Structures are given as structure tokens and as C-alpha cells.
PDB file of C-alpha atoms in Angstrom:
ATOM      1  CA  UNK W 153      77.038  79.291  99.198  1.00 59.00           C
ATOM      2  CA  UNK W 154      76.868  77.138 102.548  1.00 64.00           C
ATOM      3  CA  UNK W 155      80.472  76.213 103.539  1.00 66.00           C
ATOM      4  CA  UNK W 156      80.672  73.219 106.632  1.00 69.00           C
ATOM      5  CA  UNK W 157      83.871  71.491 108.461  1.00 68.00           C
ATOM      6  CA  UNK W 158      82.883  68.129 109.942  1.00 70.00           C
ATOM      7  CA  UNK W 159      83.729  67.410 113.685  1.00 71.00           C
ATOM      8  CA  UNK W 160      84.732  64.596 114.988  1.00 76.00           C
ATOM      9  CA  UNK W 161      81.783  63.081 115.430  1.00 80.00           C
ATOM     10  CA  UNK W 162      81.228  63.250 111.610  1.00 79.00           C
ATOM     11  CA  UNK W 163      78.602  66.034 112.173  1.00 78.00           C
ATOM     12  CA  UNK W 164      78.803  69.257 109.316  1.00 76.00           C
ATOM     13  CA  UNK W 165      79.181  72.092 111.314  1.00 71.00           C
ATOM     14  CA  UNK W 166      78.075  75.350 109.305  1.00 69.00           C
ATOM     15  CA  UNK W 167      80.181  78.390 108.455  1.00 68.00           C
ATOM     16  CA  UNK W 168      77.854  81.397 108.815  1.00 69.00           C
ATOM     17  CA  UNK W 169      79.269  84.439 106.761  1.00 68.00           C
ATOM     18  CA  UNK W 170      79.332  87.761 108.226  1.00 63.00           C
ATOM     19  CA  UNK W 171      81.132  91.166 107.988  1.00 62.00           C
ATOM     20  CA  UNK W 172      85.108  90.832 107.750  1.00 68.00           C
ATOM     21  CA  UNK W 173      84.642  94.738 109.697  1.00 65.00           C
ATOM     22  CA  UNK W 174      82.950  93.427 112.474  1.00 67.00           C
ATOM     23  CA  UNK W 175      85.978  91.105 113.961  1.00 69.00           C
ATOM     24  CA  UNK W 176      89.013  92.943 112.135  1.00 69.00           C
ATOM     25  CA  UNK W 177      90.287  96.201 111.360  1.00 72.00           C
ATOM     26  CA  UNK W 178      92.518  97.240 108.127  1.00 73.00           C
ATOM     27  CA  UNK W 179      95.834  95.870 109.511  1.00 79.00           C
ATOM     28  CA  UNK W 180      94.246  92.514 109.890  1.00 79.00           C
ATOM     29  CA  UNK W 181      93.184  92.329 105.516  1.00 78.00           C
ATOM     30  CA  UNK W 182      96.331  93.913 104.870  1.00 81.00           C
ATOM     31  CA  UNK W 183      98.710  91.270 106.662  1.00 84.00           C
ATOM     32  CA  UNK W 184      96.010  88.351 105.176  1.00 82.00           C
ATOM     33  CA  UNK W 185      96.870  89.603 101.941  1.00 81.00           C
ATOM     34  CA  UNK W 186     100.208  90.482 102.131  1.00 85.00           C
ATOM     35  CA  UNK W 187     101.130  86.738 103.885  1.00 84.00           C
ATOM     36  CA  UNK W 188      98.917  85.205 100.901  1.00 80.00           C
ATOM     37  CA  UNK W 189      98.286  87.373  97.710  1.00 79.00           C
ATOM     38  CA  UNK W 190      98.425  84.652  95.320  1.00 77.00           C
ATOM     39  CA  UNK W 191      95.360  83.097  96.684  1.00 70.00           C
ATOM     40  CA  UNK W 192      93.581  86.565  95.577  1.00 65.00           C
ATOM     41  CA  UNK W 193      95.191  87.074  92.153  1.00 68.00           C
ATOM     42  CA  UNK W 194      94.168  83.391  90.478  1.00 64.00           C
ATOM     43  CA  UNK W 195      97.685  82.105  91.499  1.00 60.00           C
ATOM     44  CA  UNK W 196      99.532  84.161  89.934  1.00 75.00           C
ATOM     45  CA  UNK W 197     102.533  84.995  92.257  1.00 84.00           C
ATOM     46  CA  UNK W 198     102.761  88.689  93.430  1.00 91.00           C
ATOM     47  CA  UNK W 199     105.834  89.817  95.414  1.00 94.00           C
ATOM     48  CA  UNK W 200     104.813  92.858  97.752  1.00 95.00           C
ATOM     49  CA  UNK W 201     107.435  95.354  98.245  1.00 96.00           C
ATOM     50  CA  UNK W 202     105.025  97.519 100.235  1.00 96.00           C
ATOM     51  CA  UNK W 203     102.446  98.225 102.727  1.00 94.00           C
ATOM     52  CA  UNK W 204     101.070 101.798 104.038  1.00 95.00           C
ATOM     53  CA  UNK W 205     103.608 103.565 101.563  1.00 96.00           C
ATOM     54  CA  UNK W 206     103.728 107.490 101.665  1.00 96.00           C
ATOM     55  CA  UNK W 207     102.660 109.450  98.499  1.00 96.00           C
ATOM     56  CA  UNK W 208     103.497 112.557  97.151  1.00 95.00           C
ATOM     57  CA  UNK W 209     100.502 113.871  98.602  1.00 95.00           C
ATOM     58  CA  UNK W 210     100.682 112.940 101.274  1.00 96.00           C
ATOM     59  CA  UNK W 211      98.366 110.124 101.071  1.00 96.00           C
ATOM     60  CA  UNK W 212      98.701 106.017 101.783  1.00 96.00           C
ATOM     61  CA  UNK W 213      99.273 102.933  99.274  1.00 96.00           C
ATOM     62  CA  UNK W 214      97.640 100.000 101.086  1.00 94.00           C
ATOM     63  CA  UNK W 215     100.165  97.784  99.199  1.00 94.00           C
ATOM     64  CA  UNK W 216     102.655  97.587  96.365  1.00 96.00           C
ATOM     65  CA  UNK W 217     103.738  94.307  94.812  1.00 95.00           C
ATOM     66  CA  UNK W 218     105.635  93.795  91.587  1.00 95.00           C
ATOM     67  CA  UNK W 219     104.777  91.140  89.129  1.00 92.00           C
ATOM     68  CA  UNK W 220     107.425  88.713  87.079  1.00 91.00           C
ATOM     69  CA  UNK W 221     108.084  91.290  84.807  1.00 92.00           C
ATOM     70  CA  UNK W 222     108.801  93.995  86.947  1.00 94.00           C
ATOM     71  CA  UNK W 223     105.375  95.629  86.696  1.00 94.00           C
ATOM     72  CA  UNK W 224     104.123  97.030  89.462  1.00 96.00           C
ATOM     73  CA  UNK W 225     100.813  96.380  91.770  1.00 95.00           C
ATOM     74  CA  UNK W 226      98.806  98.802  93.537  1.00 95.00           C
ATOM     75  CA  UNK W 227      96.526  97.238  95.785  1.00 93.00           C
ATOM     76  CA  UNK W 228      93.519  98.917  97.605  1.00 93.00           C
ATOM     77  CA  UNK W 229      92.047  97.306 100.224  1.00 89.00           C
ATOM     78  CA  UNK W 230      88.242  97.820 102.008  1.00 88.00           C
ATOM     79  CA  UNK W 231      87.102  95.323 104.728  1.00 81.00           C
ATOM     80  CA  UNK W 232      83.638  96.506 104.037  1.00 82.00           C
ATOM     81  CA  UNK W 233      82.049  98.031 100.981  1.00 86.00           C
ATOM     82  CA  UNK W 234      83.821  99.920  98.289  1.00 89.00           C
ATOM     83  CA  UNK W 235      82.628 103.967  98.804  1.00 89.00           C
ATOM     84  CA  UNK W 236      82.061 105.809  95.133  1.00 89.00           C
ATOM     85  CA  UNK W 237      85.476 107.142  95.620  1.00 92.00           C
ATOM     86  CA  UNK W 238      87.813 103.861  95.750  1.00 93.00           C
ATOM     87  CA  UNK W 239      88.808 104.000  92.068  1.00 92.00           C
ATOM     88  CA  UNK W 240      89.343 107.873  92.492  1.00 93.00           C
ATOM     89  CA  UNK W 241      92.014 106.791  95.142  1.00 93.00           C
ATOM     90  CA  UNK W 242      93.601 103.895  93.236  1.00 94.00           C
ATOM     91  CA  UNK W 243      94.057 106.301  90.092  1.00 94.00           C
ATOM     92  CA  UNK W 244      95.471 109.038  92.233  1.00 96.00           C
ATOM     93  CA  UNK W 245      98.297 106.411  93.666  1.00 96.00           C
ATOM     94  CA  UNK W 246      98.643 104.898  90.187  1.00 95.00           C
ATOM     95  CA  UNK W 247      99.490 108.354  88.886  1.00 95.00           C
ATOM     96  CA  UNK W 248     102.207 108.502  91.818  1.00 97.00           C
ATOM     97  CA  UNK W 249     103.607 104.990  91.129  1.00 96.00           C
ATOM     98  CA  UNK W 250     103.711 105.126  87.253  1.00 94.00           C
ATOM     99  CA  UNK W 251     106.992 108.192  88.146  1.00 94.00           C
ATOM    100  CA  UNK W 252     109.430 105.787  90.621  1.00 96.00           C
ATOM    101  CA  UNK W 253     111.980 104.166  88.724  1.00 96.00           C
ATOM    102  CA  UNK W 254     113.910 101.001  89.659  1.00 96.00           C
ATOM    103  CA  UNK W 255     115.956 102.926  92.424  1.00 96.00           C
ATOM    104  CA  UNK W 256     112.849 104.333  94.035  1.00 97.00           C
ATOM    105  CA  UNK W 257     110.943 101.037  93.867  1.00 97.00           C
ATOM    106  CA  UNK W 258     114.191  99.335  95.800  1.00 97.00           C
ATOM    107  CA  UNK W 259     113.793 101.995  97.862  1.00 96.00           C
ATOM    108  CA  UNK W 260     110.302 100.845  99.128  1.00 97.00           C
ATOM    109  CA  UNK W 261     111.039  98.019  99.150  1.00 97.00           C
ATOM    110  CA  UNK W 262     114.070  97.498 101.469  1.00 95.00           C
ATOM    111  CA  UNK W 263     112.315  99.749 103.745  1.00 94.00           C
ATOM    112  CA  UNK W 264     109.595  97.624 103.776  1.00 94.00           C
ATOM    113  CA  UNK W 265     111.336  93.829 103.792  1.00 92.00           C
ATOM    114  CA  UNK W 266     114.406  95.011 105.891  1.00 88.00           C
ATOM    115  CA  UNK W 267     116.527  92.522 103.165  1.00 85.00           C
ATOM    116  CA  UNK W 268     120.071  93.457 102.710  1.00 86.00           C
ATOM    117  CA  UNK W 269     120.275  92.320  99.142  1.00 92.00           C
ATOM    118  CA  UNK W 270     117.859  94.494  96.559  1.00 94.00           C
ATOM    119  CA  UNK W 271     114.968  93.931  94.930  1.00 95.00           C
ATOM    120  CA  UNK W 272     116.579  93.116  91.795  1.00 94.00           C
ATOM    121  CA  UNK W 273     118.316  89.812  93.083  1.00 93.00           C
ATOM    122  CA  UNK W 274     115.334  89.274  95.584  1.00 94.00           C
ATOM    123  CA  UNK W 275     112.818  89.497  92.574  1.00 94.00           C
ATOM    124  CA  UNK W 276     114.730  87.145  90.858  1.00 92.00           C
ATOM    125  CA  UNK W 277     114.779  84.568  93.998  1.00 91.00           C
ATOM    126  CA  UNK W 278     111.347  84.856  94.157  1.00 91.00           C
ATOM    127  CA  UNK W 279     110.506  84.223  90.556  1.00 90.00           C
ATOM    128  CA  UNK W 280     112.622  81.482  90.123  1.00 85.00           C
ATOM    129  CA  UNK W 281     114.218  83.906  87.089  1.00 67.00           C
ATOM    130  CA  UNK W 282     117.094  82.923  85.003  1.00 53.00           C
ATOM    131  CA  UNK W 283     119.859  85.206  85.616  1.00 50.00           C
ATOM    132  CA  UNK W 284     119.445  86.565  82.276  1.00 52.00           C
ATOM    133  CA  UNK W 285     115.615  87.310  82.373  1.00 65.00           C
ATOM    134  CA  UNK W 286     115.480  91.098  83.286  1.00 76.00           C
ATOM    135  CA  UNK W 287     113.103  92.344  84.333  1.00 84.00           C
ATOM    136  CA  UNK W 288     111.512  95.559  82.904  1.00 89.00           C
ATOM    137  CA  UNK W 289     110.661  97.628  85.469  1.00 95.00           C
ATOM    138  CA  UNK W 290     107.500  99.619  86.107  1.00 95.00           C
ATOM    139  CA  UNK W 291     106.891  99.664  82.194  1.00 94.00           C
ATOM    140  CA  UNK W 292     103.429  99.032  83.046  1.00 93.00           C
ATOM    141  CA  UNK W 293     100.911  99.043  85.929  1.00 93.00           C
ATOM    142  CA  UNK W 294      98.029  97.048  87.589  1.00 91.00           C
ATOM    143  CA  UNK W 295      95.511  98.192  89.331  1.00 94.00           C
ATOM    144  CA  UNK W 296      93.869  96.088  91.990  1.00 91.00           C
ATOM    145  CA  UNK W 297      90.940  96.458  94.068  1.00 91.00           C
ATOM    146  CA  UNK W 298      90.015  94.014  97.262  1.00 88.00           C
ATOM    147  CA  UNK W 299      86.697  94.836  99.148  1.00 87.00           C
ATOM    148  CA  UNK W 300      83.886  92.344 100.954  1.00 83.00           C
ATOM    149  CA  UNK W 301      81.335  94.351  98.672  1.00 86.00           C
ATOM    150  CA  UNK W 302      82.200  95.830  95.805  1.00 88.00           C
ATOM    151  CA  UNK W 303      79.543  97.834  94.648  1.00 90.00           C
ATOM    152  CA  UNK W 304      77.696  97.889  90.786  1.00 90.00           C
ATOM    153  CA  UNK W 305      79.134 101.274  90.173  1.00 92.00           C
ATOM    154  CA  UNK W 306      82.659 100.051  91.101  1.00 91.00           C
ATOM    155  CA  UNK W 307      82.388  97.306  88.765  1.00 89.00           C
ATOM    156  CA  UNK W 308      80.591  99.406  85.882  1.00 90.00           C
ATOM    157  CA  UNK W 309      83.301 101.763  86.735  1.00 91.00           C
ATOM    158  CA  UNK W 310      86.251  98.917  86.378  1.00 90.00           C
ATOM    159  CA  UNK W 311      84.616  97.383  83.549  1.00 88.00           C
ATOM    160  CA  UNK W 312      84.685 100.665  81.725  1.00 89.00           C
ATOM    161  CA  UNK W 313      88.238 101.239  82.353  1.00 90.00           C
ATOM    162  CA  UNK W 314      89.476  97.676  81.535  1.00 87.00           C
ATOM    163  CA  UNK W 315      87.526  98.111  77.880  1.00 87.00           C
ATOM    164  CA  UNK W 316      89.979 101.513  77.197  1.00 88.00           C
ATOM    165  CA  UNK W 317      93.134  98.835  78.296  1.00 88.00           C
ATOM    166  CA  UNK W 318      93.971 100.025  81.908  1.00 88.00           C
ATOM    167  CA  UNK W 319      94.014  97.088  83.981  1.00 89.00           C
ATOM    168  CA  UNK W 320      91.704  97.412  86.821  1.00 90.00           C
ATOM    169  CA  UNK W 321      90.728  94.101  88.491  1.00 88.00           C
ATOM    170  CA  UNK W 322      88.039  93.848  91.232  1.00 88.00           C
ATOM    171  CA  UNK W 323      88.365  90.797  93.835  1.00 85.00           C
ATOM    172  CA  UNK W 324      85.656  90.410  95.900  1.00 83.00           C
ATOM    173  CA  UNK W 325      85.692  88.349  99.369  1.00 80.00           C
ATOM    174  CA  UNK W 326      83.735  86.542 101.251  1.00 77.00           C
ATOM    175  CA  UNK W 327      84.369  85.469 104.945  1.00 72.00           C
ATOM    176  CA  UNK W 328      83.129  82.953 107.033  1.00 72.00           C
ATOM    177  CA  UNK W 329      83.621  81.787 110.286  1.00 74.00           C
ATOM    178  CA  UNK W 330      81.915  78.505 112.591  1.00 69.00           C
ATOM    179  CA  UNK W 331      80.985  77.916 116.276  1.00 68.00           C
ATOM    180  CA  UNK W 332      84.184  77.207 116.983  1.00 68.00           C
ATOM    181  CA  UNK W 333      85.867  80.319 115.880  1.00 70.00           C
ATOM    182  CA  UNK W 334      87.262  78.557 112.620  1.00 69.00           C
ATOM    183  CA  UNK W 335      87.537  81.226 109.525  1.00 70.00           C
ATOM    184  CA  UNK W 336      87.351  80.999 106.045  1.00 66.00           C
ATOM    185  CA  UNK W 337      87.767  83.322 103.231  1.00 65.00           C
ATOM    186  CA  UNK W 338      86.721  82.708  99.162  1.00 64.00           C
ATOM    187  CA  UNK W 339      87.686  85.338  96.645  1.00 62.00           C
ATOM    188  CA  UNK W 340      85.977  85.909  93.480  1.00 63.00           C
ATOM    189  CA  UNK W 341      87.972  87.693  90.866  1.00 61.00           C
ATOM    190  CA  UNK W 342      85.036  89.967  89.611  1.00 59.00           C
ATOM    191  CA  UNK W 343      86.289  92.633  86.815  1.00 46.00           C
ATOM    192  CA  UNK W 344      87.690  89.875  84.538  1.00 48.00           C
ATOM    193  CA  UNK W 345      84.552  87.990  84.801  1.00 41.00           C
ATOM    194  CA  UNK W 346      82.596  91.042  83.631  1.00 41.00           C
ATOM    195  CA  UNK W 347      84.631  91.465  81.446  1.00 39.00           C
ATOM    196  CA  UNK W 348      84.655  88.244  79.508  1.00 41.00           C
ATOM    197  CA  UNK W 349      80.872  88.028  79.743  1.00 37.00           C
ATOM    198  CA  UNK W 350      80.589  91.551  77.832  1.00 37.00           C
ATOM    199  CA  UNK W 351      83.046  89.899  74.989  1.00 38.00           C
ATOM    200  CA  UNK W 352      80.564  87.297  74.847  1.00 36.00           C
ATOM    201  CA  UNK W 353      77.412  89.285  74.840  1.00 34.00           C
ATOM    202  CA  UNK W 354      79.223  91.622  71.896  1.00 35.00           C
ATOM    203  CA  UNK W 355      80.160  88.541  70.047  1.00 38.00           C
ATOM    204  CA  UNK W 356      76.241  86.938  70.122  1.00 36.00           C
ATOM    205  CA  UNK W 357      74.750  90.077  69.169  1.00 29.00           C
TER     206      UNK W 357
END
């Protein structure tokens, strides 16, 4: 894909991509994502409650939204390429998510936001929810991982899960930036894509 902005001379000026690692460092994907995550989610809103939250074991969730329902997110992020272990990690925080209930969840997330109302009210806010939609909270869980390069065994991985119904999505970046230091990032949202081309290969044969 060759990507331009036109000066103001009406001359295309081309984006050249290159590695999101070489000019930022986690912090930088994780506040990109966190200021826009329904641009990497096909516009569907995702309210984060979370960023660099504490496990059980001691480990880190890059981020934690919660969807219109009250499901919850868990979002791994790699400026670079996705090592063999990524979806070990993501299952290992799943495992630790799938146990908070709604108290723990508004927990993490006034830490996080610093809001004096709770999630509850601030869900609903953000939704646009009528008063009398509850949400269900944490019945269910998606998995999401955002990379520069996801790897074929991440996706065979993903695809695998996704086909036993646990919802693992792969979005894959690309980033771009001109001779004037303008950026630009396109997202591709790679497990469903894989997936939908396997129900069509099923359904032909």
C-alpha cells in the first residue's frame, strides 16, 4: 500500500512505512490505543478501565476495557512482532480477569480514571445506556491482540481458538510516517478475516 499527503504545492508527498519500535516505546502504543480504541476494534466503542494492571501473579495487563454489555477486554499490545508466547500471556491474564466481579472491576477502574462516580454510572454515560439497560458484568470475555507483525503461528493459533468459541481477535498495524514527520497508522482486523475465509472455504468444499 503507498499512502501520500499533498503539499501545498499540490505535490504527493510519500509515506514510507517503517518499524512503530524504532521511534516509540510501549507507553507510546498503549496511550495511541487507549486515546483511540475504536479505530482498532471496527468502531465498535470500547471503554478502557485499565492500563499496566497488576495480576495475581504478579504479572501486567497492557489494558482492560469493558464492552456495552459489561464484558470485559483484555488487550495485549507488541510494537514489533508477536513472540510464540503472546497468546500464552493473554490466556494467563484472561484466566485472572474471568474471577473479578463488578466491585473488583470498579476497583480498576477508579484507580485508573481517577472519576469519583463508578463505573456503573460512567459505563452508562459512555454508552449512551438507558437507565434500565444493565449491564451484565464480566459474563463473558474478549481477547484482543495488537502487534505491527503478527506472526502465521499467532494467527493459526487465534484461528484455532476462535473455531472452539473463545474470542481471540488479532489486529494488525501498520505505521507510516513522511518527510515531514507526519504519521499514520492503518489497522487490519486479521483473526475475523481468517476466520470468515475458512467458513467459506468449508462451505465450497
Amino acid at each position: 500500500m503507498k499512502l501520500f499527503t499533498i503539499d501545498k504545492d499540490g505535490k504527493f508527498v510519500p509515506f514510507k512505512e517503517q518499524g512503530f519500535k524504532e521511534e516509540n516505546k510501549d507507553i507510546d502504543l498503549e496511550i495511541l490505543l487507549e486515546n483511540n480504541p475504536e479505530y482498532f476494534f471496527e468502531n465498535s466503542k470500547i471503554l478502557i478501565i485499565g492500563r499496566q494492571v497488576t495480576t495475581n501473579l504478579n504479572t501486567f495487563i497492557d489494558l482492560i476495557g469493558v464492552d456495552q454489555l459489561g464484558n470485559t477486554v483484555v488487550i495485549e499490545l507488541k510494537r514489533d512482532k508477536t513472540p510464540r508466547e503472546t497468546l500464552a500471556q493473554l490466556i494467563e491474564y484472561a484466566s485472572f480477569i474471568d474471577n473479578l466481579d463488578y466491585g473488583q472491576l470498579n476497583d480498576i477502574f477508579q484507580n485508573y480514571s481517577g472519576e469519583e462516580v463508578g463505573l456503573e454510572e460512567y459505563h452508562q454515560q459512555y454508552y449512551e445506556n438507558d437507565s434500565n439497560q444493565n449491564a451484565s458484568w464480566n459474563k463473558n470475555s474478549k481477547l484482543v491482540i495488537v502487534a505491527q507483525d503478527i506472526t502465521k503461528e499467532i494467527k493459526q493459533a487465534s484461528l484455532y481458538l476462535r473455531k472452539k468459541r473463545i474470542d481471540v481477535y488479532c489486529v494488525e498495524f501498520k505505521y507510516f510516517i513522511n518527510d515531514s514527520g507526519a504519521q499514520m497508522i492503518s489497522s487490519d482486523f486479521m483473526a475475523k478475516y481468517y476466520f470468515e475465509v475458512l467458513k467459506l472455504w468449508q462451505y465450497m468444499i
